[in-house]
Structure formats: structure tokens, C-alpha cells
PDB file of C-alpha atoms in Angstrom:
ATOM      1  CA  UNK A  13     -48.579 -65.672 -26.274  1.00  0.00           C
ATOM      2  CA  UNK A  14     -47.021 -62.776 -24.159  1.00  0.00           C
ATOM      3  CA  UNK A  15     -45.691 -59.564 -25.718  1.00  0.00           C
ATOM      4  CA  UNK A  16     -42.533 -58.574 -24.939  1.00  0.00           C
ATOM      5  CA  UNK A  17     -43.624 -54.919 -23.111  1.00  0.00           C
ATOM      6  CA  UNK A  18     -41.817 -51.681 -25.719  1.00  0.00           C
ATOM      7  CA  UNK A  19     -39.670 -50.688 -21.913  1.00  0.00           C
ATOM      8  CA  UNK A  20     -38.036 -54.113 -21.652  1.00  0.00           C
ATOM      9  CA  UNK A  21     -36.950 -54.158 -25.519  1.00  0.00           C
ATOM     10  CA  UNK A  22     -35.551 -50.272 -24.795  1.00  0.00           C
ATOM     11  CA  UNK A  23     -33.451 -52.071 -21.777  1.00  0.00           C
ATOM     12  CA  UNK A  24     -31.636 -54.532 -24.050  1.00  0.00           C
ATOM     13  CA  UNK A  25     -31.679 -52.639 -27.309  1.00  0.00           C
ATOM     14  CA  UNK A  26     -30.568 -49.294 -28.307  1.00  0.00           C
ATOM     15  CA  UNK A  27     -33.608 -47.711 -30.347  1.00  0.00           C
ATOM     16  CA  UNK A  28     -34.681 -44.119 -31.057  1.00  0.00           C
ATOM     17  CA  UNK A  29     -32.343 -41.638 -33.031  1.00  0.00           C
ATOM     18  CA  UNK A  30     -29.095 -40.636 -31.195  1.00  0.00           C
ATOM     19  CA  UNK A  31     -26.498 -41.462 -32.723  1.00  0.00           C
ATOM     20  CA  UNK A  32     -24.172 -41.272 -29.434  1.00  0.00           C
ATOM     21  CA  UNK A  33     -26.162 -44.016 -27.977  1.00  0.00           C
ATOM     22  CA  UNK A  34     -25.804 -46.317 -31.053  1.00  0.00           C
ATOM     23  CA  UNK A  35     -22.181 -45.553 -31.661  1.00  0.00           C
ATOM     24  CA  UNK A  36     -21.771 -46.018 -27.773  1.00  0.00           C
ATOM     25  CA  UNK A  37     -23.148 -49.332 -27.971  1.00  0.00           C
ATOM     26  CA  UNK A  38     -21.474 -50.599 -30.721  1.00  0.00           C
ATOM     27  CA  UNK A  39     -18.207 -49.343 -29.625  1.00  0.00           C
ATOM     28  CA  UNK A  40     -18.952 -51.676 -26.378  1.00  0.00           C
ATOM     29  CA  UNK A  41     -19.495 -54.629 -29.011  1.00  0.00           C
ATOM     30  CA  UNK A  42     -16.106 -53.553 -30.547  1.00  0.00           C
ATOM     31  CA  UNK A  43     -14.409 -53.499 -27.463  1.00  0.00           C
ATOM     32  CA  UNK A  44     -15.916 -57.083 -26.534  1.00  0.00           C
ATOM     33  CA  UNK A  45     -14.079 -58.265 -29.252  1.00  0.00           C
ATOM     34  CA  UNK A  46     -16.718 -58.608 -31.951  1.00  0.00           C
ATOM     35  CA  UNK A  47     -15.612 -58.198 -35.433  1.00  0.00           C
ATOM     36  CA  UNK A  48     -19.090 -57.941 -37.139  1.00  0.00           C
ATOM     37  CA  UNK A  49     -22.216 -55.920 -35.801  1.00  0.00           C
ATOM     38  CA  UNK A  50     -25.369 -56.282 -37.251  1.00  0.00           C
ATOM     39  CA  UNK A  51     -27.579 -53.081 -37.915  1.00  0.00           C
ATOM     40  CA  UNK A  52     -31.110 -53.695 -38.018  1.00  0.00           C
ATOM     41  CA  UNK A  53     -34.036 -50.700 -39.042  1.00  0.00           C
ATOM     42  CA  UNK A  54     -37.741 -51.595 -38.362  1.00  0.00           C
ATOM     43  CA  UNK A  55     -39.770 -49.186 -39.957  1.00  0.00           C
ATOM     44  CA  UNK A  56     -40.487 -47.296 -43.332  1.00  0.00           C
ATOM     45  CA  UNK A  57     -37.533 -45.216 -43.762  1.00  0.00           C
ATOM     46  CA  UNK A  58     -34.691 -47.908 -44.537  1.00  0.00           C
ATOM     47  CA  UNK A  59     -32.650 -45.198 -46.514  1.00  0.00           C
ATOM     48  CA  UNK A  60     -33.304 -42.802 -43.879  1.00  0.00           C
ATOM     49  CA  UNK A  61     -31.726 -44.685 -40.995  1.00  0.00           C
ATOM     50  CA  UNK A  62     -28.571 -46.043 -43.300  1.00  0.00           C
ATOM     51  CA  UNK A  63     -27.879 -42.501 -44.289  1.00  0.00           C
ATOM     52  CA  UNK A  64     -27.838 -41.217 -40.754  1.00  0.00           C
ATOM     53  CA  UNK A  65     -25.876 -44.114 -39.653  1.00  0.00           C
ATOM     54  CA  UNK A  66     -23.449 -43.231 -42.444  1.00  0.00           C
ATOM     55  CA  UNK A  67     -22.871 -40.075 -41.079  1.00  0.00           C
ATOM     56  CA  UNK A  68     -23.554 -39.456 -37.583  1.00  0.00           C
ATOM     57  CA  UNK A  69     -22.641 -43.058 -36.506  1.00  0.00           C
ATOM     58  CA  UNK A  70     -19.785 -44.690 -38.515  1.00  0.00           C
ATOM     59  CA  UNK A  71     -17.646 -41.554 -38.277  1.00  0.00           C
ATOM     60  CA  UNK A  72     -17.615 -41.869 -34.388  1.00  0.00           C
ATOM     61  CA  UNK A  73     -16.568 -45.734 -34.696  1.00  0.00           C
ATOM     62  CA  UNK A  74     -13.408 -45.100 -36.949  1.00  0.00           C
TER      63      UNK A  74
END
């Protein structure tokens, strides 16, 4: 089995912590017509990531 490589994941994905980026891409989603997005967090900090999302995020999709 091959491993997807961490670059090619960053190319379809937005990852990492700014919350432009993520409210950028799920504005394009929005736009696209979609009526649901999906959030997903990998990683230890669950609340951590919903809280930011709550408020650097969500504000700029409104």
C-alpha cells in the first residue's frame, strides 16, 4: 500500500490554523451551491479546533 505523501493532502485539503483559508474554502463550497459542509479535526484538541472555528471561522461565513 502507497501513502498518500502530507504535500498532496495540503493540495486538496485546507489544513493548518488560518482561519481565512478555511472560511475561504468553505465560502467556495457555499458558493458551489452546497448546503451542508462537513468539518473534520484530526488530532487531540477536538474542543480546541471547534472553539476557534466558532469564532474566527463561522463569523466570516455569515
Amino acid at each position: 500500500m502507497t501513502l498518500v505523501p502530507a504535500e498532496k493532502v495540503a493540495d486538496a485539503v485546507t489544513c493548518g490554523d488560518n482561519a481565512d483559508d478555511h472560511a475561504a474554502q468553505v465560502r467556495r463550497y457555499l458558493d458551489a451551491g452546497a448546503d451542508e459542509v462537513y468539518v473534520q479535526q484530526v488530532g487531540p484538541d477536538m474542543d480546541g479546533v471547534f472553539a476557534a472555528w466558532q469564532r474566527d471561522v463561522l463569523p466570516q461565513l455569515v
